[in-house]
Every structure is written in structure tokens, then in C-alpha cells.
Amino acid sequence: MTSPLLPTFARAELSFEKGEGPWLYGRDGERYLDFGAGIAVNALGHAHPHLVQALTEQASKIWHSSNLFQIPEGERLAQRLVDSTFADFVFFANSGAEANEAAIKMARRYHYVNGNPERFHIVTFEGAFHGRTLGTIAAGGQAKYLEGFGPKVEGFDQVPVEDLEALKAMIGPETAALMIEPIQGEGGIRTVSNAFLRELRALCDSQGLLLIFDEIQTGVGRTGKLFAYEWSGVTPDIMTVAKGIGGGFPLGACLATAEAGKGLTLGTHGTTFGGNPLAMAVGNAVLDVILEPGFLESVERKGLLLKQRLAELKDRHPGIIAEVRGQGLIMGLRTVVPNTNFVSAARDQKLIVIGAGDNVVRLLPPLIITEADLAEAINRLDAACTAIEAGQPSAAQRGAAQ
Ligand SMILES: *Cc1c(COP(=O)(O)O)cnc(C)c1O
């Protein structure tokens, strides 16, 4: 099939007509259980009534006015984020990569206004993913995303996660900040230890560096806390958020302390669309639900249940699943078989899951998932494992062979 879309994505032969909660209705007439949530975006599932109401109500009022004017919905969302985190200020953008660009520029400007313009290097970690702009591919440091795009943007140095000696050796007079995902998402649901995050904080404090957490995938309730950093007791100076915060509406945010953000003064950064009233209405509606008493506790409880069931699944299928990773409702299965085969075998069972680095299959159900639907997902994963064990090629593999 030829398509007028640039062929940058390996798209499955499947599209969806509508969604409801954790369910997706395919144009193939099948109903799918959605454990991908559009890559951790549909935090409240599909067509959540409160989000639909917020979006449609706002749509009949005003969509966009630009940042040349006050946007009260944005003031409110920013205030709520500030009240719930370490941060004093918020900058809204439209995507994760843009939120990270803001964070990178902020860290550089901080040292610039402090009289240290030479401090513009940011240390990032192997396996990281920070987006696909020229700056964020340099930050992520993955050769496959950098190849062919000209010289890598200067000022990003990379070390292995959990390697304190390598990190100390990398930090120099030009270092501005350390940037890390508390759990690497695209990299394969690799959890960074609390001990290492504490070491990062201590290093930043002793060397005058800023600590940047990329919580684009882990934030907004995914791990059972509003933000994953809360588990560690370590607070960053700057944090980026996107994916779940918009519940499916494009929205990113860069949060910062007043001190860390002090370099981004009038006119130093901007956006046309960022923080527009539609996005702000939906962001507020997402927080309405996630901040309801008991909601995050329910995510934590369901996460523990899922982890337990996945551990049992691994014991039943040691030839398929090598390891269970993650926390809350961001879980990974490192598979023995190619993860792409597992993803298509799951799809044959009408379960949507997503591949990640390190041969991992990601499970990212919407946070509103019920325990009954978690059990249903386990049944489908079980059936997928059994089909692979029986040597049954998936529909996708049969299609590819034709
Ligand atoms: C998805 C993601 C990004 C990039 O977000 P986009 O909205 O695709 O630009 C950055 N960092 C992390 C950790 C992500 O998961």
C-alpha cells in the first residue's frame, strides 16, 4: 500500500474508529484492550466523559488567543502543578521534545546569567530518550537517531546509568546540568535506583549543577505517585512533563524552581501554540481526575497487582519472558523471543502492547484500568505466550511472509 505520509513509522495494518476507556474499536471490526495508551498518553483511557466535556465546552468558547494575552486556564493549570510539586514556575509547550528544549535552554541560561556562559554542557545517560528535535537527539545520544542529520548539537556528554565514577569523571568546568529519566521508557523500562538519584542530587548540589528529570513518560500518575521522583525523595531543579498530562491532547510542560528558571527572562523563549486554552482546559480536566483522593493509591495498588501477575506469567513461560520490570502502571517484559514477535502475538489476542529498547515489551494501560481488565490482559498475554511456544506465526508474520 502506498501512502502520502512520509514512511518514518512502521505502522501496523490496523486503525481505530473509536475508543472507550481501555478499549479500542478497530476498523477491522475487532475490539482491542489497550495496554499502550498511545505510548502513555491516554492516561484516562479513551473518551473519558470529563475530558470530553472539558474539551467540547472550551471548544465552543475560545481555542486560541496566543501568549500575547492572559490565559486564565493556563494560570490555573500552572498553579496546580506548582502546588503539587517542587516547582515555582511552569512553561507550557506542545510536546515532550519541546518541553525538553525549554529545559535545556533554561539550564544553559541559568549559568549564562550567573556569569558562566562556558557552562552549557549537559550530561545525559546511555539508553536515554529525550525526543527527536536536533537538540533532544543530541541529548538522547543514540546513534540511530543522530545518523545523517549533520553535526550533533554540541554540549551533550553521556555516561552509563548507575556509573558514579564515570559520571564524576565526565563532569567538568563546562557542565551545566545532569538530565535523566527516573525510569527509562523508550530505553526499555529501566528503573534508575533511588540511591543513584540521590547521588545525582548530591553532585549537583556540590558542583552547582542543575538536576533535570525527564518525566514525560513516568509523570502524571503513571508510577502511582503524581511524579516518579516522589518515590526517591529527590527533587529536581527542572522537570519536563508531556504525554499523560494532555490525556491525548498535545501538551508539554517544563517545570522549574524560581532559581533554576531565572535565566529565561522576558523574550528569551517562546511558543505560538504552547499553553493554548484548549490544551489548558484538557490539562486541568486530567488533573481533576488524577488528583481526586484515592486515585493515585488505586494506581499503586493496581500496579502491584499487575507486577505480581506478570511475575507469575514469567514463571509459566520462562522460554518467552526473561524479566519483569517497572513500577505502577509502567511495566516492561524483557522477552526471550524478539519483542516485535511478542507485540504482534499479543495483537492477535486483541491486546495492544508496545515495544521498547533492550528487547522489552511495554505495558502502559490507562490509569483508569479496572482489576478485571488487568486480569483480562494477563489472560491475553498468557495466550500470546502459548501461541509463540506452539510456534504459531502471528498474523503480522504471516502477512510479512506473503
Ligand atoms: C516521549 C518522550 C519524549 C518525547 O516526547 P514527544 O512528545 O514525542 O516529543 C521525551 N522524553 C521521554 C522520556 C519520552 O518518553
mmCIF file with all atom_site columns, C-alpha atoms and ligand atoms in Angstrom, residues 95-97 100 129-131 181 186 214 216-217 243, ligand 1:
data_model
loop_
_atom_site.group_PDB
_atom_site.id
_atom_site.type_symbol
_atom_site.label_atom_id
_atom_site.label_alt_id
_atom_site.label_comp_id
_atom_site.label_asym_id
_atom_site.label_entity_id
_atom_site.label_seq_id
_atom_site.pdbx_PDB_ins_code
_atom_site.Cartn_x
_atom_site.Cartn_y
_atom_site.Cartn_z
_atom_site.occupancy
_atom_site.B_iso_or_equiv
_atom_site.pdbx_formal_charge
_atom_site.auth_seq_id
_atom_site.auth_comp_id
_atom_site.auth_asym_id
_atom_site.auth_atom_id
_atom_site.pdbx_PDB_model_num
ATOM   1  C CA . SER A 1 95  ? 5.168  18.089 23.065 1.00 0.00 ? 95  SER A CA 1
ATOM   2  C CA . GLY A 1 96  ? 7.760  16.315 25.112 1.00 0.00 ? 96  GLY A CA 1
ATOM   3  C CA . ALA A 1 97  ? 10.665 17.305 22.897 1.00 0.00 ? 97  ALA A CA 1
ATOM   4  C CA . ASN A 1 100 ? 12.941 19.248 26.947 1.00 0.00 ? 100 ASN A CA 1
ATOM   5  C CA . PHE A 1 129 ? 15.313 9.134  25.077 1.00 0.00 ? 129 PHE A CA 1
ATOM   6  C CA . HIS A 1 130 ? 14.523 12.831 25.163 1.00 0.00 ? 130 HIS A CA 1
ATOM   7  C CA . GLY A 1 131 ? 12.821 13.460 21.806 1.00 0.00 ? 131 GLY A CA 1
ATOM   8  C CA . GLU A 1 181 ? 14.538 9.827  33.188 1.00 0.00 ? 181 GLU A CA 1
ATOM   9  C CA . GLU A 1 186 ? 11.880 4.063  25.291 1.00 0.00 ? 186 GLU A CA 1
ATOM   10 C CA . ASP A 1 214 ? 12.506 13.988 32.185 1.00 0.00 ? 214 ASP A CA 1
ATOM   11 C CA . ILE A 1 216 ? 7.461  12.840 30.085 1.00 0.00 ? 216 ILE A CA 1
ATOM   12 C CA . GLN A 1 217 ? 6.623  9.144  30.273 1.00 0.00 ? 217 GLN A CA 1
ATOM   13 C CA . LYS A 1 243 ? 2.291  12.565 27.274 1.00 0.00 ? 243 LYS A CA 1
HETATM 14 C C1 . LIG B 2 .   ? 8.029  10.530 24.504 1.00 0.00 ? 1   LIG B C1 1
HETATM 15 C C2 . LIG B 2 .   ? 9.174  11.065 25.241 1.00 0.00 ? 1   LIG B C2 1
HETATM 16 C C3 . LIG B 2 .   ? 9.814  12.250 24.829 1.00 0.00 ? 1   LIG B C3 1
HETATM 17 C C4 . LIG B 2 .   ? 9.453  12.985 23.565 1.00 0.00 ? 1   LIG B C4 1
HETATM 18 O O1 . LIG B 2 .   ? 8.136  13.436 23.569 1.00 0.00 ? 1   LIG B O1 1
HETATM 19 P P1 . LIG B 2 .   ? 7.474  13.924 22.184 1.00 0.00 ? 1   LIG B P1 1
HETATM 20 O O2 . LIG B 2 .   ? 6.114  14.428 22.609 1.00 0.00 ? 1   LIG B O2 1
HETATM 21 O O3 . LIG B 2 .   ? 7.413  12.743 21.281 1.00 0.00 ? 1   LIG B O3 1
HETATM 22 O O4 . LIG B 2 .   ? 8.324  14.987 21.635 1.00 0.00 ? 1   LIG B O4 1
HETATM 23 C C5 . LIG B 2 .   ? 10.854 12.721 25.601 1.00 0.00 ? 1   LIG B C5 1
HETATM 24 N N1 . LIG B 2 .   ? 11.247 12.070 26.716 1.00 0.00 ? 1   LIG B N1 1
HETATM 25 C C6 . LIG B 2 .   ? 10.644 10.957 27.133 1.00 0.00 ? 1   LIG B C6 1
HETATM 26 C C7 . LIG B 2 .   ? 11.100 10.301 28.404 1.00 0.00 ? 1   LIG B C7 1
HETATM 27 C C8 . LIG B 2 .   ? 9.600  10.393 26.405 1.00 0.00 ? 1   LIG B C8 1
HETATM 28 O O5 . LIG B 2 .   ? 9.038  9.264  26.817 1.00 0.00 ? 1   LIG B O5 1
#
